[in-house]
mmCIF file of C-alpha atoms and ligand atoms in Angstrom:
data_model
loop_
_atom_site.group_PDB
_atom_site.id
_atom_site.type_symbol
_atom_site.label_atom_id
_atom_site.label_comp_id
_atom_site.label_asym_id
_atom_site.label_seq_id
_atom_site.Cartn_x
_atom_site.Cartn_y
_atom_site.Cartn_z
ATOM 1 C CA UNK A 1 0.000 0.000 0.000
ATOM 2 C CA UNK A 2 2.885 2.239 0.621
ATOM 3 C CA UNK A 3 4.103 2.478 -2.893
ATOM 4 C CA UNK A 4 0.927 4.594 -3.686
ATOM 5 C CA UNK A 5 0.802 6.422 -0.852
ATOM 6 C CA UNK A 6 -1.646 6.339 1.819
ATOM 7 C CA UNK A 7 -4.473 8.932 1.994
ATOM 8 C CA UNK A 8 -4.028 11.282 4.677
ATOM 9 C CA UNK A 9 -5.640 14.202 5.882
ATOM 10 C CA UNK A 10 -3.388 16.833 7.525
ATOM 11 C CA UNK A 11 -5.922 18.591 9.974
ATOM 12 C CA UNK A 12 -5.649 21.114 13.128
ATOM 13 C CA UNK A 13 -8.107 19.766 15.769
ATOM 14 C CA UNK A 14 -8.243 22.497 18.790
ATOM 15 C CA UNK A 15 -4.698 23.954 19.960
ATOM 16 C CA UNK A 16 -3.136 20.373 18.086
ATOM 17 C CA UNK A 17 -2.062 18.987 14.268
ATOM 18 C CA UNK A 18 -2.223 15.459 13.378
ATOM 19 C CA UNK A 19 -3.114 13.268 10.278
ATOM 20 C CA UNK A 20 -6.429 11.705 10.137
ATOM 21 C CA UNK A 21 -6.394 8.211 8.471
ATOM 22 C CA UNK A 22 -9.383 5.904 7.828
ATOM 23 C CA UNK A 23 -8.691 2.260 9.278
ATOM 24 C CA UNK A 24 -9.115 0.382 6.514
ATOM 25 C CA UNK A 25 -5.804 2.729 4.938
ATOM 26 C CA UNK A 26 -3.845 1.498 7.670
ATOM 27 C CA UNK A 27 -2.077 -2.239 8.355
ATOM 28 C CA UNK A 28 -4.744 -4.051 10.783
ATOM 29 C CA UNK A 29 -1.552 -5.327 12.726
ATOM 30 C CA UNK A 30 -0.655 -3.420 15.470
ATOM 31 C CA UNK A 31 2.668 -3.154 15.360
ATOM 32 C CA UNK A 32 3.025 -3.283 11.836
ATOM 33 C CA UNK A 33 1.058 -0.284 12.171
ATOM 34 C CA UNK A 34 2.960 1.622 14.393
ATOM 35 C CA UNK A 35 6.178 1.068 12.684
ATOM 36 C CA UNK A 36 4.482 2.770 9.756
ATOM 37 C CA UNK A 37 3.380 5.655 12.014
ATOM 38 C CA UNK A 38 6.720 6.515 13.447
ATOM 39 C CA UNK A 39 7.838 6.266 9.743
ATOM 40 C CA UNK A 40 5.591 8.778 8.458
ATOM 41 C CA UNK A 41 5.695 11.311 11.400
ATOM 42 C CA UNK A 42 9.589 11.030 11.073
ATOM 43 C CA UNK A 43 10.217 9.412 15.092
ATOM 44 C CA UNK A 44 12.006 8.825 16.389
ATOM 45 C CA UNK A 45 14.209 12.289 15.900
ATOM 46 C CA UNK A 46 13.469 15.678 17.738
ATOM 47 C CA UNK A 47 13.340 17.239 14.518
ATOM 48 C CA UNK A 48 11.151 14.952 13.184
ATOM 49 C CA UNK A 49 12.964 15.872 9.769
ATOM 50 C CA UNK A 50 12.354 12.663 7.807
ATOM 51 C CA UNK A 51 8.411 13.063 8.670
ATOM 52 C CA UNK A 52 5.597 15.049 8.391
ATOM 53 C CA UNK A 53 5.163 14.849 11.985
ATOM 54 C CA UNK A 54 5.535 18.740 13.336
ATOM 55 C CA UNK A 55 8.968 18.326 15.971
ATOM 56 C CA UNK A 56 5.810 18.669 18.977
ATOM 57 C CA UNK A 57 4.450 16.440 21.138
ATOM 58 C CA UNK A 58 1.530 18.378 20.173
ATOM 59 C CA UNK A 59 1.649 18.196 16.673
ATOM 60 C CA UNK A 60 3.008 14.455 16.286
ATOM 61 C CA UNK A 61 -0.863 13.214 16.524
ATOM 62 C CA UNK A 62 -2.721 10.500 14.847
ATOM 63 C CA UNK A 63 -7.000 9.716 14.380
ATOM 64 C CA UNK A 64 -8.232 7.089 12.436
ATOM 65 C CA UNK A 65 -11.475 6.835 11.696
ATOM 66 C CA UNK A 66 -13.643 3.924 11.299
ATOM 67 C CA UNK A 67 -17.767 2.924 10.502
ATOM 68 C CA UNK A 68 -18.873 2.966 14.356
ATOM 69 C CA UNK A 69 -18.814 -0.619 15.621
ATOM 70 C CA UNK A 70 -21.921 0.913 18.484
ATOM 71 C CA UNK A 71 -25.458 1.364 17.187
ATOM 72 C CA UNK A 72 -24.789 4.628 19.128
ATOM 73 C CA UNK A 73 -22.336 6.184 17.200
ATOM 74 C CA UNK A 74 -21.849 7.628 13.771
ATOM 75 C CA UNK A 75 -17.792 6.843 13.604
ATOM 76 C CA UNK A 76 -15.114 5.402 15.914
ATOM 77 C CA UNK A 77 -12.224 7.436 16.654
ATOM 78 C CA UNK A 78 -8.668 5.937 17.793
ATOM 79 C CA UNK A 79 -6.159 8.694 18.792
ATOM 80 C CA UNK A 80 -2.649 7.851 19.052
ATOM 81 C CA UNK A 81 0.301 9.283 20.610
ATOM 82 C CA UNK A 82 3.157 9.423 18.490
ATOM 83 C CA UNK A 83 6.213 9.775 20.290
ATOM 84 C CA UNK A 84 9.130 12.590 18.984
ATOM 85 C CA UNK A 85 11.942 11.400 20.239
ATOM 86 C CA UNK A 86 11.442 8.037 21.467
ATOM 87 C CA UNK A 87 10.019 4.855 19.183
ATOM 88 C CA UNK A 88 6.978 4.611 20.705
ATOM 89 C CA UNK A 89 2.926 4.740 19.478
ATOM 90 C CA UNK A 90 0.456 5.097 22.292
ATOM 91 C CA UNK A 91 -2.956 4.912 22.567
ATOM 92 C CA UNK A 92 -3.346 5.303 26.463
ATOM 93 C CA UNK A 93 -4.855 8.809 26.649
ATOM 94 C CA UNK A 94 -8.075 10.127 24.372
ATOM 95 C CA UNK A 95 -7.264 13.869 22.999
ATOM 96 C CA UNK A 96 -9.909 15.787 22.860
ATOM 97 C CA UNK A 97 -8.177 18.703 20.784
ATOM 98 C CA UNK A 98 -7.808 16.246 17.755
ATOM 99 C CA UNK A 99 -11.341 15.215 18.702
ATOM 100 C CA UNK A 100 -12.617 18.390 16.962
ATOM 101 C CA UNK A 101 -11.097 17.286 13.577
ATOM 102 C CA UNK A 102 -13.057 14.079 13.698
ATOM 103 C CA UNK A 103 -16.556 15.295 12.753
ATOM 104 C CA UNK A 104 -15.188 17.027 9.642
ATOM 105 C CA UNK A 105 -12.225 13.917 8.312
ATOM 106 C CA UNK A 106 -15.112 11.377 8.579
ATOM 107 C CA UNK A 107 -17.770 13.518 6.773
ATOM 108 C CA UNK A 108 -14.800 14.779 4.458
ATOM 109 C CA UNK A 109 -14.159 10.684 3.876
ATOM 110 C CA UNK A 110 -17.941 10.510 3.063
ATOM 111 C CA UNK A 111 -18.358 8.345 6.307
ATOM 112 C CA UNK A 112 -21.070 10.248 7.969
ATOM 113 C CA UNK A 113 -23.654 11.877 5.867
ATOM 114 C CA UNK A 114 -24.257 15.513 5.564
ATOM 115 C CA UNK A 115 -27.509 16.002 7.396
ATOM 116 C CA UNK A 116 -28.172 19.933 7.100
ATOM 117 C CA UNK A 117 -26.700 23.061 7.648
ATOM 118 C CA UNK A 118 -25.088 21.900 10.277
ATOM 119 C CA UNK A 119 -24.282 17.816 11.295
ATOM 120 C CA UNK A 120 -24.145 16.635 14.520
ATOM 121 C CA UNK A 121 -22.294 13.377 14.951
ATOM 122 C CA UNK A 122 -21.581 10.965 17.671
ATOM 123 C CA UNK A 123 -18.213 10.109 18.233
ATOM 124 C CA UNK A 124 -17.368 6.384 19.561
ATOM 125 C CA UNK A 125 -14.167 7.420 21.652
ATOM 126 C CA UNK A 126 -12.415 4.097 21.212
ATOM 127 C CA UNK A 127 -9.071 4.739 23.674
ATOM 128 C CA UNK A 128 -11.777 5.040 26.446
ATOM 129 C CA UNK A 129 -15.127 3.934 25.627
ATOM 130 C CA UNK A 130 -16.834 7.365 25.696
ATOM 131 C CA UNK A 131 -19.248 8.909 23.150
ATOM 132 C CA UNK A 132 -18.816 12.582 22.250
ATOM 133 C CA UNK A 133 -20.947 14.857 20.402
ATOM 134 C CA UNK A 134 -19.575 17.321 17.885
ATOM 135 C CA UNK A 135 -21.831 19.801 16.085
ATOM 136 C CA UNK A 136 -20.333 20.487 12.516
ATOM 137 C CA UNK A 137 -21.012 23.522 10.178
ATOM 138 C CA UNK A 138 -21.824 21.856 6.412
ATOM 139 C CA UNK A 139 -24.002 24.412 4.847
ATOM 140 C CA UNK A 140 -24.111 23.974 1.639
ATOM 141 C CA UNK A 141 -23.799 20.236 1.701
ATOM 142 C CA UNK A 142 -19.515 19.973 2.865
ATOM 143 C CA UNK A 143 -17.592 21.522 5.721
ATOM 144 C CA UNK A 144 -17.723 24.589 6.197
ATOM 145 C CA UNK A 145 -14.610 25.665 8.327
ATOM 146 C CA UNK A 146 -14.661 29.688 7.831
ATOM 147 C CA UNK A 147 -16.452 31.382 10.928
ATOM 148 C CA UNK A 148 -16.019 33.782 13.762
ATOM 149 C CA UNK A 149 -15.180 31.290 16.200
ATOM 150 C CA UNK A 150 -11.597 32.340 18.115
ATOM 151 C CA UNK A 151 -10.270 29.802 20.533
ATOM 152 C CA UNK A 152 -7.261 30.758 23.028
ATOM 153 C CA UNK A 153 -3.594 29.324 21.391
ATOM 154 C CA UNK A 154 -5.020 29.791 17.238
ATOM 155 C CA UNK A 155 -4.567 32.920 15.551
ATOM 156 C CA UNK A 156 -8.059 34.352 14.187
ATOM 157 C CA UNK A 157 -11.223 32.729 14.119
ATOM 158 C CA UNK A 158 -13.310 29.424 12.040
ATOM 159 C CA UNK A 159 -16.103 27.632 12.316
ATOM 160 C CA UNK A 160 -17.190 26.439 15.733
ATOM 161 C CA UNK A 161 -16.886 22.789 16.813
ATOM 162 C CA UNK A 162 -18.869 22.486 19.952
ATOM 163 C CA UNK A 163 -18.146 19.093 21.417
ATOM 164 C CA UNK A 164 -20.471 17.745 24.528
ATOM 165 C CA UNK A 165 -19.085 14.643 27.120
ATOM 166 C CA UNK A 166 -21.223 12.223 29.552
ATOM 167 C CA UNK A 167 -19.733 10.079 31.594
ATOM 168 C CA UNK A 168 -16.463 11.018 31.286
ATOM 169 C CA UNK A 169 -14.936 9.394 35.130
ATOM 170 C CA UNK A 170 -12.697 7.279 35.309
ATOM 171 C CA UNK A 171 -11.841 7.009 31.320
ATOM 172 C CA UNK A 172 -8.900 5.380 31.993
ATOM 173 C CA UNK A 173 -8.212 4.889 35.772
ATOM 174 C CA UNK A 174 -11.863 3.124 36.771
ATOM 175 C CA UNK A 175 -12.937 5.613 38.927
ATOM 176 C CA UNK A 176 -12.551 9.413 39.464
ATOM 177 C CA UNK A 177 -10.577 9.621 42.257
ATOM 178 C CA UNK A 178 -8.629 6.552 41.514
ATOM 179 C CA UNK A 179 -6.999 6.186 45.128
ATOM 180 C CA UNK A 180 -10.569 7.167 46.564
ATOM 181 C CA UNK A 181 -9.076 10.770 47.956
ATOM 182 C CA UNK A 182 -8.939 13.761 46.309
ATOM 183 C CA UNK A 183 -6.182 14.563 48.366
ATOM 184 C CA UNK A 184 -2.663 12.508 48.189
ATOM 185 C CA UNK A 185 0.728 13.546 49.228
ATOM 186 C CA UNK A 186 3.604 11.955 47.222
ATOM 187 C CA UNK A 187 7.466 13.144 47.771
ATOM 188 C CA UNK A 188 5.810 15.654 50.125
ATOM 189 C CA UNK A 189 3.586 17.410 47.724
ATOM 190 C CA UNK A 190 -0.245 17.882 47.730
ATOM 191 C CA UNK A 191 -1.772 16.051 44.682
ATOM 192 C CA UNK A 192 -5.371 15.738 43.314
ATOM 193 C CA UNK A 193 -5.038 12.257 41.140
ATOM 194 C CA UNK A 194 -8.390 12.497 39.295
ATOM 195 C CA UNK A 195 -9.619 11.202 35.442
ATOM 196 C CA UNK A 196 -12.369 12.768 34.416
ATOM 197 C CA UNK A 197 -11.347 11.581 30.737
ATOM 198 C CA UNK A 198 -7.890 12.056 31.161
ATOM 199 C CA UNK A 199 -5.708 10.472 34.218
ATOM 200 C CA UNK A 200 -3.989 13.809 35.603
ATOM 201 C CA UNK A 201 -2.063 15.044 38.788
ATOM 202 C CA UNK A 202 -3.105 18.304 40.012
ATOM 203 C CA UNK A 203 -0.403 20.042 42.123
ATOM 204 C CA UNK A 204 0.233 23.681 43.336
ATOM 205 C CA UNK A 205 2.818 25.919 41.300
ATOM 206 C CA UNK A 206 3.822 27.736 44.667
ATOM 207 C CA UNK A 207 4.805 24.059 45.756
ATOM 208 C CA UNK A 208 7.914 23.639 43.481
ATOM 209 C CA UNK A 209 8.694 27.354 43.948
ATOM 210 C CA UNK A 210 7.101 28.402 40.858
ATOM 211 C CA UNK A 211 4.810 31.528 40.422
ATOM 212 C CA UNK A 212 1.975 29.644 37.410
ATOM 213 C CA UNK A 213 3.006 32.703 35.123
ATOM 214 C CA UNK A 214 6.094 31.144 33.909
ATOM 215 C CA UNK A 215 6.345 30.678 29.848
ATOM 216 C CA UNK A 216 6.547 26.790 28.604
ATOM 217 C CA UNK A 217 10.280 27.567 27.460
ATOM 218 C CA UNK A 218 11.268 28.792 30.953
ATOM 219 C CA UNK A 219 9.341 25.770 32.850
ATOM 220 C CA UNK A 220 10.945 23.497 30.002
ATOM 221 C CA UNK A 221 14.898 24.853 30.771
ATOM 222 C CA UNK A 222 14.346 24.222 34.816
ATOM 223 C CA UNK A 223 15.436 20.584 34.974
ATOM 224 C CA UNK A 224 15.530 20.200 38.981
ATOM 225 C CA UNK A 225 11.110 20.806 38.665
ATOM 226 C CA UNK A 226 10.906 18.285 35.768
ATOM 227 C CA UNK A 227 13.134 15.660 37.898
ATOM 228 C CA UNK A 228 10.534 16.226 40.744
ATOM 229 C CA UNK A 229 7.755 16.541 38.451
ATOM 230 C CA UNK A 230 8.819 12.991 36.786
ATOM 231 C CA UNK A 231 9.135 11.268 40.082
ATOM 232 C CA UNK A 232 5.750 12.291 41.512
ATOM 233 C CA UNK A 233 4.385 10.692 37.754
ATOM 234 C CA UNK A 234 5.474 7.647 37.855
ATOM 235 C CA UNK A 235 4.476 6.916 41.709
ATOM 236 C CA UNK A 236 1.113 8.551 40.721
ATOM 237 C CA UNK A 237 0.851 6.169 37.666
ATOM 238 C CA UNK A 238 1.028 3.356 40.225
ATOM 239 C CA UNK A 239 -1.788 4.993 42.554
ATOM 240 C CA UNK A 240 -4.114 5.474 39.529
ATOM 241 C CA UNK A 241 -3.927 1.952 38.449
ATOM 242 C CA UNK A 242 -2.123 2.764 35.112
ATOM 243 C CA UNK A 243 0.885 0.800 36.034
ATOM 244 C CA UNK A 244 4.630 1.454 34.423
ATOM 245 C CA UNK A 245 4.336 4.730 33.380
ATOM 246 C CA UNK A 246 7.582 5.638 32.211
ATOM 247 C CA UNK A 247 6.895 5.125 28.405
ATOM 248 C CA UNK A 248 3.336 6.507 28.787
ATOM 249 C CA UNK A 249 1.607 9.650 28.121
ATOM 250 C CA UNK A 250 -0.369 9.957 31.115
ATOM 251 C CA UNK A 251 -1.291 11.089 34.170
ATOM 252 C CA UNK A 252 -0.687 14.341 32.555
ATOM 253 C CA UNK A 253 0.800 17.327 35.030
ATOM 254 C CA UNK A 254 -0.832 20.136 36.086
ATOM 255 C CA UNK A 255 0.264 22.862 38.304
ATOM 256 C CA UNK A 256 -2.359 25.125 39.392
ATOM 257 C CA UNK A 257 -2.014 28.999 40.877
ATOM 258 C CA UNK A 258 -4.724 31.719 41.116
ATOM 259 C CA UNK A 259 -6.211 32.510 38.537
ATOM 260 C CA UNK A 260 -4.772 35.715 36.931
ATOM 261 C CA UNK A 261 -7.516 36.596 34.128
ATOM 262 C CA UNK A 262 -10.617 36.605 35.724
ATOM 263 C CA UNK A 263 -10.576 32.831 35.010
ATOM 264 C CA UNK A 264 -11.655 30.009 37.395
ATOM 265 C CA UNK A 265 -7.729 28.678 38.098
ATOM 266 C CA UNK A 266 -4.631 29.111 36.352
ATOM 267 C CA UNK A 267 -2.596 26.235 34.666
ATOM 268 C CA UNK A 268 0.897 24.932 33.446
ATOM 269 C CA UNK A 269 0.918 21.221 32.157
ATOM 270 C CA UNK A 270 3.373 18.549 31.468
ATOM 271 C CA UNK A 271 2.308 16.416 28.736
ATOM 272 C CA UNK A 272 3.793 14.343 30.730
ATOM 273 C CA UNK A 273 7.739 15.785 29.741
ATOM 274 C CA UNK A 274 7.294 18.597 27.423
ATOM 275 C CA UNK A 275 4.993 21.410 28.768
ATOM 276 C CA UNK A 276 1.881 22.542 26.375
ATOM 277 C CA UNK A 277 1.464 25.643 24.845
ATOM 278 C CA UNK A 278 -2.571 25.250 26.263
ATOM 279 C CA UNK A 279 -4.095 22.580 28.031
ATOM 280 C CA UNK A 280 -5.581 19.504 26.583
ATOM 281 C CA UNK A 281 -9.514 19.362 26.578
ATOM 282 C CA UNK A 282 -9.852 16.390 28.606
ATOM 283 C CA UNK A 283 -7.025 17.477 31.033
ATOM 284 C CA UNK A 284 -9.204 21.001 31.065
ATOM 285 C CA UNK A 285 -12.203 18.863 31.960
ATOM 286 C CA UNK A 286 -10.309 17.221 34.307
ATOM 287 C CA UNK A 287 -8.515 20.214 36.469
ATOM 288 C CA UNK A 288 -12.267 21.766 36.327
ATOM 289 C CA UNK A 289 -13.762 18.546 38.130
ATOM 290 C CA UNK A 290 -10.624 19.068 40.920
ATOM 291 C CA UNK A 291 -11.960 22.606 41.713
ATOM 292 C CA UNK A 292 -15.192 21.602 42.269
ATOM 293 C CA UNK A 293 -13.535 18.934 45.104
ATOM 294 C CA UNK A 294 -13.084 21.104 48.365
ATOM 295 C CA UNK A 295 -10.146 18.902 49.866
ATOM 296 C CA UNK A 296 -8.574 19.728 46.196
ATOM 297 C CA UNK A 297 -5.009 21.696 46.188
ATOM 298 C CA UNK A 298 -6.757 23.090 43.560
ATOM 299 C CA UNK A 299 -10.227 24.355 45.177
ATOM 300 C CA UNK A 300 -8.463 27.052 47.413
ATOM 301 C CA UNK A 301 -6.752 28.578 44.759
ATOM 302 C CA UNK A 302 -9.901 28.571 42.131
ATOM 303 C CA UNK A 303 -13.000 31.068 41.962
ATOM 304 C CA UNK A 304 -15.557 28.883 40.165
ATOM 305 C CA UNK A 305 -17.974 30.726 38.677
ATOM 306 C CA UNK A 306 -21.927 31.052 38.902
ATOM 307 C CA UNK A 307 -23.050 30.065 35.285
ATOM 308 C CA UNK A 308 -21.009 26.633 35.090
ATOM 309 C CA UNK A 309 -18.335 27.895 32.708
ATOM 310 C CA UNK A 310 -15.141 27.445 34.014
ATOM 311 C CA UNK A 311 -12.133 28.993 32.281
ATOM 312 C CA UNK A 312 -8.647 27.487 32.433
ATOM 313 C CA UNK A 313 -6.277 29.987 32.021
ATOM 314 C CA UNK A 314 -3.035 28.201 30.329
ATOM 315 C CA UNK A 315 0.025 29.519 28.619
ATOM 316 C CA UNK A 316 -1.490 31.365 25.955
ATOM 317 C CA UNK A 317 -5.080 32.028 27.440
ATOM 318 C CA UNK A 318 -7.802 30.026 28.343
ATOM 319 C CA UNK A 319 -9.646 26.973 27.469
ATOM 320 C CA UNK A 320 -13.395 27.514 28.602
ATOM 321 C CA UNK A 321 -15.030 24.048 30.191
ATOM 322 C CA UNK A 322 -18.980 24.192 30.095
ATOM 323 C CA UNK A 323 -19.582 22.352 33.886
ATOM 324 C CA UNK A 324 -23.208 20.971 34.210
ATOM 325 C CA UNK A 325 -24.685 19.985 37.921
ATOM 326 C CA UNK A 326 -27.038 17.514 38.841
ATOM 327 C CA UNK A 327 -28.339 19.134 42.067
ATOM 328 C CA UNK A 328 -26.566 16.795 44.390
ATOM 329 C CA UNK A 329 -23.542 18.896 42.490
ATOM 330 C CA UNK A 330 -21.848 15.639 40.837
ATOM 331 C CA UNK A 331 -20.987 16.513 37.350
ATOM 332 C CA UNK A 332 -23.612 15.558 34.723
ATOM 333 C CA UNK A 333 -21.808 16.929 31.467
ATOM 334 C CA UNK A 334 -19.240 18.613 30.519
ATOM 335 C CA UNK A 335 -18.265 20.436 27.204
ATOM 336 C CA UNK A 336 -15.727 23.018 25.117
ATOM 337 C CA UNK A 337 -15.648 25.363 22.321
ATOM 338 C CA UNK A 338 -12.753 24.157 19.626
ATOM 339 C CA UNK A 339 -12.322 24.517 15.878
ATOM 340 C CA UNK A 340 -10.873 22.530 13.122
ATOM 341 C CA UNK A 341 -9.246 23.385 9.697
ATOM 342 C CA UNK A 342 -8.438 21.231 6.989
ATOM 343 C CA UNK A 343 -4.827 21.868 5.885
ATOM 344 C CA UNK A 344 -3.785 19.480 3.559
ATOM 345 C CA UNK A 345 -5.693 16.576 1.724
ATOM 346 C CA UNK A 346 -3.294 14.095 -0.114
ATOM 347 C CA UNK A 347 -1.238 10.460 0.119
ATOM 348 C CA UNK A 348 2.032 10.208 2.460
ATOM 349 C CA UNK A 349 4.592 8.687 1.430
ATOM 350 C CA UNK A 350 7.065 6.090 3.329
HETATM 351 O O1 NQM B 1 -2.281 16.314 26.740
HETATM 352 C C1 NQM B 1 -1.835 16.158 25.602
HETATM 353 O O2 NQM B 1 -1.016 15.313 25.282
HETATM 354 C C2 NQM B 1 -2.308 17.044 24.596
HETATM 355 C C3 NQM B 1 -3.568 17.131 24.202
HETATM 356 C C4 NQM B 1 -4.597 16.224 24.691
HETATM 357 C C5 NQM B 1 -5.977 16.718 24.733
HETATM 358 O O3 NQM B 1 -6.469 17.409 23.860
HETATM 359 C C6 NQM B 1 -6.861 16.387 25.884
HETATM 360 O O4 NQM B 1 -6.445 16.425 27.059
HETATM 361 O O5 NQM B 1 -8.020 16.131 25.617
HETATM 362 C C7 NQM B 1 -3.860 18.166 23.180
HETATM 363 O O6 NQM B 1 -3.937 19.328 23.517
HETATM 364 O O7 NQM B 1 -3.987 17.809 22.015
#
């Protein structure tokens, strides 16, 4: 299949780039699969030079796309992790910034219908088991990605991609408080280990000396924090029943400080060893759920807001989470604002 190429699309879901595949493109083995991934994004190599793969954690993503397997669902999703500078594929974590490239790729790849001015499609999440719903712009019968819509870490504005979650606890850990607290200490520092759809380690800034407004290059260059930062991961991987986690990309980590906006909390988050330019939507979803949790780190330093829509300030802004309460105040939904563009439509090469 290689010697033709492969169709590819080359999309930006949210604050992230990957390539979108359809299943049926790909090897069905595994790890003949995988090999073929790290091929085409160019890993491993820091520069990724040999690849199309973007030299970023954050833009070294993969989604492939298949006819839903669940009566439920319009299309399964896989997301995988494809390493930089290591030789290693993962699909233990969901991403819900490629997420909002889903809806379009499979209606682009004519597996979801156009259903009217706008198409909403149910998303079979298949690194967790979750169904998301995305609400697409296709006016005039395609995608329509122009629009107004500006998200926090994109220049300008597109079409919206609202995208609503149920059930989100426990995606990957079995439960939302994996260690049944929502208040650990590990190496002698406060830690929320929660998954509410992705496994992360909340933590206070002030508690590794930091202030929370600290750039991603500066946090990046202060190796002493990562080493400590590191340490805490892979005990917390342990705790969250996630096992090894030393060639894993989660628990994510998040260090939390007032907010400094007018948002509900302010972040900085390892991803699990480079630090992102945002915050992932899941890992959004996730630090919002710890704020709500009074024995939190987090839920002394946050000012959670009336309406339900929480705003996690990050490096370059803030992502906004849309909380909704049963009355009992568990979580009954949660949801974000993203938008997608299609940047490149073509075969790739190996
Ligand atoms: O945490 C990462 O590795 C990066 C992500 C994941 C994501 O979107 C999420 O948490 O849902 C991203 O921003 O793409």
């Amino acid at each position: 299949m290689s010697e033709h190429g492969i169709p590819c699309l080359w999309m930006r879901g949210g604050t992230s780039k990957g390539a979108y595949f359809l299943a049926r493109d790909l090897p069905e083995d595994v790890a003949a699969r995988d090999a073929l991934l790290l091929r085409i994004m160019g890993s491993p190599d820091p520069r990724q030079i040999d690849g199309i793969g973007g030299a970023d954690p954050l833009a070294s993503k993969v989604a492939i796309l298949s006819p839903s397997t669940r009566a439920d669902a319009d299309v399964d999703y896989l997301f995988l992790q494809v390493f930089v500078d290591q030789a290693l594929v993962s699909d233990a974590q969901a991403c819900g910034n490629i997420l909002a490239g889903v809806g379009p790729a499979a209606i682009e790849r004519g597996l979801v219908p156009v259903a009217g001015p706008e198409t909403q499609l149910r998303i079979h999440m298949l690194n967790t088991g979750e169904i998301a719903r995305a609400t697409i712009q296709t006016p005039e019968g395609r995608v329509c990605y122009a629009g107004a819509t500006a998200i926090d870490g994109v220049p300008g504005t597109a079409a919206p991609v609202p995208l609503m979650f149920q059930g989100l606890e426990g995606s990957m850990c079995g439960a939302l408080l994996p260690t049944g607290r929502a208040r650990d200490v590990i190496e002698g520092i406060e830690c929320t280990l929660i998954d509410n759809g992705m496994p992360i380690v909340v933590m206070r800034a002030g508690d590794f000396g930091l202030s929370g407004e600290e750039t991603r290059e500066e946090i990046e260059a202060m190796a002493e924090v990562k080493a400590r930062v590191e340490a805490i991961r892979l005990k917390a991987g342990e705790m969250m029943n996630l096992g090894d986690v030393r060639e894993k990309s989660v628990p994510k980590m998040t260090l939390v400080s007032a907010p400094l906006a007018g948002g509900t909390i302010n972040t900085r988050s390892f991803i699990p060893h480079r630090v992102h330019a945002t915050i992932g939507v899941f890992a959004a979803v996730s630090v919002a759920t710890a704020c709500t949790l009074p024995e939190s780190p987090a839920a002394a330093l946050a000012v959670l807001p009336e309406d339900g829509r929480v705003r996690i300030e990050h490096p370059t802004g803030a992502a906004e989470v849309l909380l909704e309460l049963d009355p009992s105040g568990q979580i009954r939904a949660a949801g974000t604002m993203r938008t997608a563009r299609k940047l490149m439509d073509g075969r790739v090469f190996v």
